[in-house]
Coordinates of C-alpha atoms and ligand atoms in Angstrom, one line a residue:
M10 CA 33.1 -17.1 37.5
P11 CA 31.3 -14.8 36.4
S12 CA 28.9 -12.8 39.3
Y13 CA 25.9 -13.8 37.1
D14 CA 23.9 -16.1 35.2
L15 CA 22.6 -12.8 32.7
I16 CA 22.7 -9.4 33.0
V17 CA 19.8 -7.5 31.2
I18 CA 20.1 -4.5 30.5
G19 CA 17.0 -2.2 30.3
T20 CA 14.3 -3.0 32.7
G21 CA 11.3 -1.5 30.2
P22 CA 7.9 -4.5 29.5
G23 CA 10.6 -7.1 27.9
G24 CA 13.8 -6.2 30.3
Y25 CA 12.1 -6.4 33.2
V26 CA 9.8 -9.6 32.2
C27 CA 13.3 -11.5 31.0
A28 CA 14.8 -10.2 34.1
I29 CA 11.5 -11.7 36.7
R30 CA 11.3 -15.0 34.4
A31 CA 15.3 -15.4 34.8
A32 CA 15.5 -14.7 38.8
Q33 CA 12.7 -17.5 38.5
L34 CA 14.3 -20.4 36.7
G35 CA 17.1 -19.5 38.8
M36 CA 19.3 -17.7 37.8
K37 CA 21.9 -15.0 39.7
V38 CA 20.6 -11.9 37.6
A39 CA 20.8 -8.1 37.5
V40 CA 19.5 -5.3 36.1
V41 CA 21.1 -2.7 34.3
E42 CA 18.8 0.5 33.9
K43 CA 19.9 4.1 32.7
E44 CA 16.6 6.3 34.0
K45 CA 16.3 7.3 37.6
T46 CA 12.8 4.4 38.1
F47 CA 12.4 1.2 36.1
G48 CA 9.8 0.4 33.6
G49 CA 11.1 2.4 30.8
T50 CA 9.3 3.6 28.0
C51 CA 5.6 1.7 28.3
L52 CA 6.0 2.8 32.3
N53 CA 6.8 5.9 32.3
I54 CA 6.5 7.8 29.5
G55 CA 4.0 5.3 26.7
C56 CA 1.3 3.3 28.2
I57 CA 0.5 3.6 31.6
P58 CA 0.5 7.5 31.1
S59 CA -1.2 7.7 28.4
K60 CA -3.5 5.5 29.7
A61 CA -4.3 7.2 32.2
M62 CA -4.9 10.3 30.2
L63 CA -7.0 8.8 27.7
H64 CA -9.5 7.8 31.3
T65 CA -9.9 10.8 32.8
S66 CA -9.9 12.8 29.3
E67 CA -13.2 10.2 28.5
L68 CA -14.6 10.6 31.9
F69 CA -14.2 14.5 31.5
D70 CA -15.9 14.1 27.8
Q71 CA -18.6 12.4 28.9
A72 CA -19.3 14.3 31.6
G73 CA -20.2 17.0 29.3
H74 CA -22.2 15.4 26.6
A75 CA -23.4 12.2 28.0
F76 CA -24.1 12.1 31.8
G77 CA -27.0 15.2 31.2
K78 CA -28.5 12.5 28.8
M79 CA -28.4 9.7 31.5
G80 CA -30.8 11.9 33.7
I81 CA -26.6 12.7 35.7
K82 CA -26.5 16.3 35.8
V83 CA -23.2 17.5 36.9
G84 CA -23.2 20.7 35.0
G85 CA -20.8 21.9 32.7
P86 CA -17.8 20.1 33.6
V87 CA -14.6 21.9 34.9
L88 CA -10.5 20.8 34.0
D89 CA -7.8 21.0 36.4
L90 CA -5.9 20.2 34.4
A91 CA -3.0 19.6 36.7
A92 CA -5.1 17.1 38.8
M93 CA -5.5 15.4 36.0
L94 CA -1.7 15.0 34.8
R95 CA -0.9 14.6 39.1
F96 CA -3.1 12.0 38.5
K97 CA -1.8 10.6 35.2
D98 CA 2.2 10.9 37.4
E99 CA 0.5 8.7 40.4
G100 CA 0.0 6.0 38.6
V101 CA 2.6 6.0 36.8
D102 CA 4.7 6.1 40.1
G103 CA 2.5 3.3 41.2
N104 CA 3.3 0.9 38.1
V105 CA 6.9 2.0 38.5
K106 CA 7.0 1.1 42.1
G107 CA 6.0 -1.8 41.5
V108 CA 9.2 -2.7 38.9
A109 CA 11.2 -2.1 41.8
F110 CA 8.9 -4.3 44.7
L111 CA 9.0 -7.3 42.0
F112 CA 12.5 -6.8 41.6
R113 CA 13.2 -7.3 45.4
K114 CA 10.9 -9.6 45.7
N115 CA 12.8 -12.0 43.0
K116 CA 16.5 -10.9 44.1
I117 CA 16.6 -8.8 41.3
E118 CA 20.2 -6.8 41.4
A119 CA 19.5 -3.4 40.2
H120 CA 22.7 -0.9 38.6
S121 CA 22.0 2.7 38.0
G122 CA 23.3 3.6 35.1
I123 CA 24.9 3.4 31.9
G124 CA 25.5 -0.1 30.5
R125 CA 28.1 -0.2 27.8
I126 CA 29.1 -4.6 26.1
V127 CA 32.9 -3.8 26.5
A128 CA 32.7 -7.7 25.5
P129 CA 30.9 -11.0 25.6
G130 CA 29.9 -11.3 29.0
K131 CA 30.8 -8.9 30.4
V132 CA 28.9 -5.3 31.1
E133 CA 30.5 -1.7 31.0
V134 CA 27.9 0.5 33.7
K135 CA 29.1 4.4 33.3
A136 CA 26.7 4.4 36.8
T137 CA 24.6 7.9 37.5
R138 CA 24.9 7.6 41.3
G139 CA 27.8 6.4 42.9
P140 CA 31.5 4.4 41.8
S141 CA 31.1 2.5 38.0
G142 CA 32.3 -0.5 37.7
I143 CA 32.6 -4.2 35.5
L144 CA 29.7 -6.6 35.8
E145 CA 29.7 -9.9 34.5
A146 CA 27.5 -12.6 33.5
K147 CA 27.1 -16.3 31.3
A148 CA 24.6 -14.4 29.2
I149 CA 23.4 -10.7 28.4
V150 CA 20.3 -9.9 27.4
I151 CA 19.6 -6.4 25.1
A152 CA 16.3 -4.6 26.2
T153 CA 16.8 -1.3 25.5
G154 CA 14.0 -0.5 23.7
S155 CA 13.0 2.8 21.4
D156 CA 12.9 6.1 21.1
V157 CA 10.8 8.7 19.2
A158 CA 11.6 9.1 15.5
R159 CA 12.7 13.3 14.5
L160 CA 12.0 14.6 11.5
K161 CA 14.5 16.5 9.2
G162 CA 14.5 20.1 10.4
I163 CA 12.4 20.1 13.0
V164 CA 13.8 20.4 16.3
I165 CA 11.8 18.9 19.3
D166 CA 11.6 20.9 22.7
E167 CA 9.1 19.1 24.3
K168 CA 7.5 22.4 25.1
R169 CA 4.9 23.5 22.0
I170 CA 7.1 20.8 19.4
V171 CA 6.6 18.1 20.6
S172 CA 6.7 14.1 21.2
S173 CA 4.6 11.8 23.1
T174 CA 6.6 12.4 26.3
G175 CA 5.6 16.3 25.9
A176 CA 2.3 15.7 24.9
L177 CA 1.6 13.9 28.0
S178 CA 2.4 16.8 30.4
L179 CA 1.3 20.4 28.0
E180 CA 0.4 22.3 31.0
K181 CA -2.3 24.1 29.2
V182 CA -4.6 22.6 26.5
P183 CA -3.8 24.1 23.1
R184 CA -6.2 26.3 21.3
H185 CA -4.4 24.2 18.0
L186 CA -3.0 20.6 18.6
L187 CA -1.2 20.0 14.5
V188 CA -0.1 16.4 14.8
V189 CA 1.9 15.0 12.3
G190 CA 1.2 11.5 11.8
A191 CA -2.5 9.3 12.2
G192 CA -0.5 6.2 13.6
V193 CA -1.5 4.9 16.9
I194 CA 0.4 7.9 19.2
G195 CA -1.2 11.0 17.4
L196 CA -4.6 9.4 17.2
E197 CA -4.6 8.6 20.9
L198 CA -3.0 11.8 22.2
G199 CA -5.0 13.8 19.4
S200 CA -8.2 12.4 21.1
V201 CA -7.1 13.6 24.4
W202 CA -6.5 17.2 24.0
R203 CA -9.3 17.4 21.4
R204 CA -11.4 16.1 24.1
L205 CA -10.2 18.7 26.4
G206 CA -11.1 21.3 24.9
A207 CA -7.8 21.6 21.6
Q208 CA -8.4 21.6 17.7
V209 CA -7.1 18.8 16.3
T210 CA -4.8 18.9 12.4
V211 CA -3.7 15.3 11.9
V212 CA -1.1 14.9 8.8
E213 CA -0.7 12.4 7.5
F214 CA 1.7 11.3 5.0
L215 CA -0.2 8.1 3.5
D216 CA -3.6 8.2 2.3
R217 CA -5.4 6.9 4.4
I218 CA -5.0 6.6 8.8
L219 CA -3.3 3.6 10.9
P220 CA -1.1 1.6 8.1
G221 CA -1.3 -1.9 8.7
I222 CA -4.4 -1.8 10.1
D223 CA -7.5 -3.3 8.5
A224 CA -8.9 -1.1 5.6
E225 CA -12.3 -1.2 5.5
V226 CA -11.3 -0.9 10.0
A227 CA -9.3 2.8 9.3
R228 CA -11.7 4.1 6.9
Q229 CA -14.4 3.3 9.4
F230 CA -12.7 4.4 12.6
Q231 CA -11.7 7.6 11.1
R232 CA -14.8 9.2 10.0
M233 CA -16.0 8.1 13.3
L234 CA -13.2 10.6 14.6
E235 CA -13.8 13.2 11.9
K236 CA -17.8 13.2 14.2
Q237 CA -15.6 14.3 16.8
G238 CA -14.7 17.0 15.4
I239 CA -10.9 15.4 14.7
T240 CA -9.7 17.4 11.0
F241 CA -7.3 14.9 9.0
K242 CA -5.2 16.2 5.9
L243 CA -4.1 13.1 4.9
A244 CA -1.6 12.3 1.6
S245 CA 0.3 16.0 2.7
K246 CA 3.5 16.3 5.1
V247 CA 4.5 18.9 7.2
A248 CA 7.5 20.4 5.4
T249 CA 8.8 23.3 7.9
I250 CA 8.1 24.2 11.9
D251 CA 9.0 28.0 11.8
S252 CA 8.4 29.0 16.0
S253 CA 10.2 31.7 15.9
G254 CA 6.6 34.0 16.5
P255 CA 4.2 33.2 19.4
V256 CA 2.5 31.1 17.6
L257 CA 3.7 28.2 15.1
K258 CA 3.8 27.9 11.6
A259 CA 3.8 25.3 9.6
I260 CA 4.3 24.5 6.1
V261 CA 2.0 21.6 5.3
E262 CA 2.4 19.9 1.4
P263 CA 0.8 17.5 -0.4
A264 CA 3.4 14.1 -0.1
A265 CA 3.0 13.7 -4.2
G266 CA 4.0 17.5 -4.6
G267 CA 2.5 20.9 -5.6
A268 CA 0.6 24.0 -3.7
A269 CA 1.7 23.6 0.0
V270 CA -0.4 25.5 2.5
G271 CA 0.1 27.7 5.9
V272 CA -1.4 26.1 9.4
D273 CA -0.9 27.7 12.7
A274 CA -0.7 25.8 15.9
D275 CA -0.6 26.8 19.3
V276 CA 1.2 23.2 19.9
A277 CA 2.5 20.0 17.1
L278 CA 3.2 16.9 18.1
I279 CA 5.5 14.9 15.9
A280 CA 4.1 11.2 16.0
I281 CA 6.0 9.8 13.4
G282 CA 7.2 6.3 14.4
R283 CA 9.7 5.5 17.1
V284 CA 13.1 4.1 16.3
P285 CA 15.5 1.2 18.0
Y286 CA 17.7 2.5 20.4
T287 CA 21.2 1.4 20.9
E288 CA 23.3 4.5 21.6
G289 CA 26.3 3.8 24.1
L290 CA 25.4 -0.1 24.3
G291 CA 28.6 -0.3 22.4
V292 CA 27.0 -3.3 20.1
E293 CA 28.6 -2.3 17.1
E294 CA 32.6 -2.1 19.1
I295 CA 32.2 -6.0 19.6
G296 CA 31.0 -6.8 16.1
L297 CA 27.8 -6.7 16.5
K298 CA 26.2 -5.5 13.1
L299 CA 22.1 -3.4 12.9
D300 CA 20.0 -4.3 10.1
N301 CA 18.8 -1.5 8.0
R302 CA 16.8 0.5 10.1
G303 CA 18.8 0.1 13.7
R304 CA 17.3 -2.9 14.5
I305 CA 19.4 -6.0 16.4
P306 CA 19.2 -9.1 13.6
V307 CA 18.6 -11.8 16.2
D308 CA 17.9 -15.4 15.1
G309 CA 14.6 -17.7 16.0
R310 CA 15.9 -18.4 19.9
F311 CA 16.7 -14.5 20.4
A312 CA 20.7 -15.2 20.0
T313 CA 22.3 -12.0 18.0
S314 CA 25.9 -12.3 15.9
V315 CA 27.9 -12.8 19.2
P316 CA 27.5 -16.0 21.2
G317 CA 25.7 -15.2 24.9
I318 CA 24.2 -12.1 24.0
Y319 CA 20.5 -12.3 23.5
A320 CA 18.2 -9.3 22.2
I321 CA 14.6 -8.4 23.0
G322 CA 11.8 -5.7 22.4
D323 CA 11.4 -2.8 20.7
V324 CA 15.3 -3.3 19.5
I325 CA 15.1 -6.2 17.5
A326 CA 12.0 -6.6 14.6
G327 CA 8.8 -6.8 14.9
P328 CA 5.9 -4.7 16.3
M329 CA 6.9 -2.1 19.0
L330 CA 4.3 -2.8 21.3
A331 CA 4.7 -3.8 25.4
H332 CA 3.0 -7.6 25.4
K333 CA 4.9 -8.4 22.5
A334 CA 8.3 -7.3 24.6
E335 CA 7.2 -9.2 27.5
D336 CA 6.7 -12.6 25.9
E337 CA 10.2 -12.4 24.2
G338 CA 10.7 -11.5 27.6
V339 CA 9.7 -14.4 28.9
A340 CA 11.1 -16.4 25.7
A341 CA 14.3 -15.4 25.5
A342 CA 14.9 -16.5 29.6
E343 CA 13.8 -20.0 29.2
I344 CA 15.8 -20.8 26.4
I345 CA 19.0 -19.1 27.9
A346 CA 17.8 -21.5 30.7
G347 CA 17.9 -24.2 29.1
K348 CA 14.1 -24.6 28.1
S349 CA 11.8 -24.3 25.5
G350 CA 10.9 -19.9 24.9
H351 CA 7.9 -19.4 21.6
V352 CA 6.5 -16.4 21.0
N353 CA 3.5 -17.1 17.9
Y354 CA 4.1 -13.8 15.5
D355 CA 0.7 -14.9 13.8
V356 CA -0.9 -14.2 17.1
I357 CA 0.1 -10.4 18.3
P358 CA -3.2 -8.4 19.7
N359 CA -3.2 -4.5 19.0
V360 CA -4.9 -2.1 20.0
I361 CA -6.1 1.7 19.8
Y362 CA -7.3 3.5 23.0
T363 CA -9.4 5.9 21.8
S364 CA -12.7 6.3 22.3
P365 CA -14.1 3.8 20.0
E366 CA -11.7 1.7 20.7
V367 CA -10.5 0.0 17.4
A368 CA -8.5 -3.6 18.0
S369 CA -6.9 -6.6 16.4
V370 CA -5.5 -10.1 15.8
G371 CA -4.1 -12.2 13.2
K372 CA -4.4 -11.0 9.2
T373 CA -5.9 -8.3 7.4
E374 CA -8.0 -8.4 4.8
E375 CA -5.5 -7.2 2.4
E376 CA -2.8 -9.3 3.6
L377 CA -4.9 -12.1 3.2
R378 CA -5.9 -11.3 -0.5
G379 CA -1.9 -10.1 -0.8
A380 CA -1.3 -14.0 0.0
N381 CA -3.9 -15.6 -1.7
I382 CA -5.7 -17.0 0.6
A383 CA -9.4 -17.6 0.6
Y384 CA -11.4 -16.5 3.1
N385 CA -15.2 -15.7 4.6
V386 CA -15.9 -13.0 6.7
G387 CA -18.4 -12.7 9.0
K388 CA -19.7 -8.9 10.6
F389 CA -21.5 -8.5 12.8
P390 CA -22.3 -4.0 14.2
F391 CA -23.0 -2.7 17.8
T392 CA -26.2 -1.3 16.7
A393 CA -26.9 -5.2 16.6
N394 CA -26.1 -5.8 19.8
G395 CA -28.6 -5.7 23.3
R396 CA -25.9 -4.0 25.9
A397 CA -24.8 -1.4 23.3
K398 CA -27.7 -0.4 22.4
A399 CA -28.4 -0.7 26.5
N400 CA -25.7 2.1 26.5
Q401 CA -26.0 3.7 23.7
Q402 CA -22.4 3.1 22.5
T403 CA -22.9 2.0 19.1
D404 CA -20.0 2.8 16.7
G405 CA -18.3 -0.4 15.3
F406 CA -18.4 -3.6 14.0
V407 CA -16.1 -7.2 14.4
K408 CA -15.3 -8.5 12.2
I409 CA -13.9 -12.2 11.2
L410 CA -11.9 -14.0 9.2
A411 CA -11.8 -17.4 8.4
D412 CA -10.2 -19.6 6.1
A413 CA -12.9 -20.8 3.2
K414 CA -11.8 -24.1 4.0
T415 CA -11.0 -25.3 7.1
D416 CA -13.1 -22.7 8.9
Q417 CA -10.1 -21.6 10.9
V418 CA -10.1 -17.9 12.2
L419 CA -7.5 -16.2 10.4
G420 CA -8.4 -12.3 12.0
V421 CA -10.4 -10.4 14.3
H422 CA -10.8 -7.0 13.4
I423 CA -12.7 -4.8 16.6
V424 CA -14.2 -1.6 16.2
G425 CA -16.3 -1.1 19.2
S426 CA -16.4 0.5 23.3
D427 CA -14.5 -2.5 25.3
A428 CA -13.0 -3.7 22.2
G429 CA -8.6 -3.5 24.1
N430 CA -10.5 -6.6 26.3
M431 CA -12.7 -8.7 23.2
I432 CA -10.1 -8.9 21.5
A433 CA -8.5 -11.4 24.1
E434 CA -11.1 -13.8 23.4
A435 CA -10.0 -13.6 19.7
A436 CA -6.2 -13.9 20.7
I437 CA -7.3 -17.0 22.2
A438 CA -9.2 -19.1 19.9
M439 CA -6.8 -17.6 16.9
E440 CA -3.7 -19.1 20.0
F441 CA -5.6 -22.8 19.6
G442 CA -6.8 -22.8 16.7
A443 CA -10.6 -22.9 16.1
A444 CA -12.9 -22.4 13.7
A445 CA -15.1 -20.1 13.8
E446 CA -17.9 -22.1 14.3
D447 CA -15.9 -23.2 18.1
I448 CA -16.5 -19.4 18.7
A449 CA -20.0 -20.2 17.5
R450 CA -21.2 -22.4 19.1
T451 CA -19.5 -21.4 22.4
C452 CA -21.7 -19.5 25.2
H453 CA -21.0 -16.4 26.2
A454 CA -22.8 -14.7 28.4
H455 CA -26.5 -11.5 28.1
P456 CA -25.6 -8.7 27.8
T457 CA -22.7 -8.9 27.3
L458 CA -20.7 -7.1 24.3
P459 CA -18.7 -9.8 23.6
E460 CA -21.7 -11.1 22.3
A461 CA -21.2 -9.5 19.0
V462 CA -17.9 -12.2 18.3
K463 CA -20.1 -14.9 18.3
E464 CA -22.7 -12.9 16.0
A465 CA -20.0 -12.2 13.8
A466 CA -18.4 -16.3 14.0
L467 CA -22.2 -16.9 13.1
A468 CA -22.0 -14.7 10.7
V469 CA -19.1 -16.2 8.6
D470 CA -21.4 -19.0 7.8
K471 CA -24.2 -16.9 7.4
R472 CA -26.2 -17.8 10.6
A473 CA -26.3 -14.6 13.0
I474 CA -29.3 -14.6 14.9
H475 CA -29.9 -11.0 15.6
M476 CA -29.3 -9.3 12.3
Ligands
FAD524 P1 11.4 0.2 26.8 O1 10.3 0.0 27.2 O2 11.7 1.8 25.4 O3 12.4 0.3 27.7 C1 14.2 -0.1 27.1 C2 15.0 0.5 28.8 O4 16.0 0.2 28.7 C3 14.5 2.4 28.8 O5 14.0 2.0 30.4 C4 16.0 2.9 28.5 O6 16.0 3.6 29.5 C5 16.7 1.8 29.0 N1 18.0 2.2 28.3 C6 18.3 2.0 26.9 N2 19.7 1.6 26.5 C7 20.4 1.3 28.3 C8 21.7 1.3 28.0 N3 23.0 1.4 27.6 N4 21.8 1.4 29.8 C9 20.7 0.9 30.5 N5 19.4 0.8 30.5 C10 19.8 1.3 29.1 N6 2.5 -0.2 23.6 C11 0.9 -1.4 24.1 O7 1.4 -2.8 24.2 N7 0.5 -0.9 24.1 C12 0.0 0.6 24.8 O8 -0.5 0.5 25.1 C13 1.3 1.9 24.0 N8 1.1 2.6 24.3 C14 2.4 3.9 24.0 C15 2.1 5.3 24.3 C16 3.0 5.9 24.3 C17 3.0 7.2 24.7 C18 4.2 5.2 23.8 C19 5.5 5.9 23.3 C20 4.6 3.7 23.0 C21 3.4 3.3 23.7 N9 3.4 1.5 23.8 C22 3.0 0.8 23.5 C23 4.9 0.5 23.1 C24 5.5 0.5 24.4 O9 5.4 1.5 25.0 C25 7.3 -0.3 23.6 O10 6.5 -1.1 22.7 C26 7.7 -0.7 24.9 O11 7.7 -0.5 25.8 C27 9.2 -1.6 24.4 O12 9.5 -2.2 25.3 P2 11.3 -2.8 25.9 O13 11.3 -3.2 26.6 O14 11.7 -2.9 24.4 O15 12.2 -1.2 26.2
NAI525 P1 3.0 4.5 13.8 O1 4.7 4.3 13.2 O2 2.2 4.1 14.4 O3 2.4 5.4 13.0 C1 3.2 7.1 12.4 C2 2.1 7.9 11.8 O4 3.3 8.8 11.2 C3 2.6 6.8 10.0 O5 0.7 6.6 9.8 C4 3.2 7.2 9.3 O6 2.8 6.8 7.5 C5 2.7 8.4 9.4 N1 4.2 9.6 8.7 C6 6.0 8.7 8.5 N2 6.3 9.8 8.5 C7 6.3 10.8 8.2 C8 5.8 12.3 7.7 N3 6.8 12.5 7.5 N4 4.9 13.5 7.6 C9 3.3 13.0 8.3 N5 3.1 11.6 7.8 C10 4.1 10.6 8.6 O7 4.1 5.3 15.0 P2 3.7 6.0 16.5 O8 2.2 6.7 16.2 O9 4.7 7.3 16.6 O10 3.8 4.5 17.3 C11 5.2 4.6 17.3 C12 5.1 3.3 18.4 O11 4.6 2.7 19.4 C13 3.9 2.0 17.4 O12 4.8 1.2 16.3 C14 2.8 1.4 18.2 O13 3.6 0.2 17.9 C15 3.7 2.4 19.5 N6 2.6 2.3 20.5 C16 1.5 1.4 20.9 C17 0.3 2.1 21.5 C18 -0.9 1.3 21.1 O14 -0.8 0.0 21.5 N7 -2.0 1.5 21.9 C19 0.3 3.7 21.8 C20 1.1 4.5 20.8 C21 2.3 4.0 20.8

């Protein structure tokens, strides 16, 4: 008899949530984690520390540029970067300890070391502390997440040429930060260091920022970032970075070929995406073939091609987001317990925690046009929202895309202060199959920013009140 019902390899948002849900369902669960702390990329080097830095750097920026206008005289704010980094680390510490507490509470046994699947139902743990050994279980869930994608010929030293991990702990504000990739990490962490005083240049391979986000949103958002002082070089790529001297010397080329230009920088952030992580896991030895992007293929029930082995989170297909990994963790645990777990991939919100924030759920206009779906657009700008005007945070708008025949909401896109919180309303509406009319007829408290969501829903039927 195996000693566990379930072994989960990896304790990121996918793995730890899966382990907790399985324990709630009465399973005897073990987790295996190779790092010193639980919580994976998200809690240790991703979502949590980046949001702490976005929060503190935004307040620093407001203290310098917005407080005076509101009648709050604080003098020029002085940056204590070491203390700001400590504040971030304390936030991480609180979160990872929270996961350890939840493991104890749910009687989940944690094993420290690299987990390698040696056969279905058998995981060898190469211990970082204590003896190595073999654990046995009826089912295994792989939740080993992802790692930084690297640029050929450019070595990340996490000091001067950094990934997001190094960019979250720079000891000094760089004079010039060169960001490679205008995706989520590039724009979030570029914003952090811009607010703290760095000159920021973002080099992006495509002719637009944020691929995958609604094109109108991306265009307007780029203008807002440019006003904040971020410079973009689109349709360009960084060919080389020479780090032999005191200043980094990058060569930036047009993506389509042509004359290159030199760019000097103190720090370069490589943020060109993330790749699934399966190193040392032994999956290929047990006959599990990865797809062409290194992901573990699974069916609709998160089952791999090897019986009893499941996979969730960044290591499988789909958006690399913590909440997507968490929902898959819950669904996989329920499926393994014989229940009907499910993830609705049509309703996964996406938030970029810049200022203003960008949040979306469902289809973009480009996707609807590509699928030949007729739709109506309802748009409402924050310049016409009472609360946004009172706070003088009027950048951005809400856009609702609704099916032309049925009025069902197919996509919601928000640029604006607090967009990340506002998108939850849209996600719930879509999960319940709401029509724009349903949102329009729902009473929204006044004065609040979500009234702009209601007005955009009214605008689908050309009857917004405040416009
Ligand atoms: P991970 O969190 O990567 O966890 C995998 C775990 O498995 C790790 O702890 C790893 O050590 C462990 N592991 C791997 N192999 C083994 C092995 N063989 N044995 C034992 N342990 C192993 N997403 C959001 O939704 N919102 C955000 O705001 C956000 N911000 C981000 C900011 C940054 C800078 C980064 C880098 C990412 C951010 N993400 C965000 C993405 C988010 O972090 C990931 O989508 C999420 O962590 C994926 O969860 P996961 O459980 O699949 O994997
Ligand atoms: P990304 O996929 O969001 O963006 C990468 C960008 O780099 C793209 O715009 C791409 O076109 C560009 N690029 C690729 N190769 C390039 C090259 N050689 N030169 C110039 N540009 C190049 O990836 P990113 O920002 O690294 O983030 C990784 C993952 O982490 C994302 O998938 C995201 O889901 C997740 N994440 C989520 C956050 C959130 O939810 N707020 C925050 C941070 C990360």
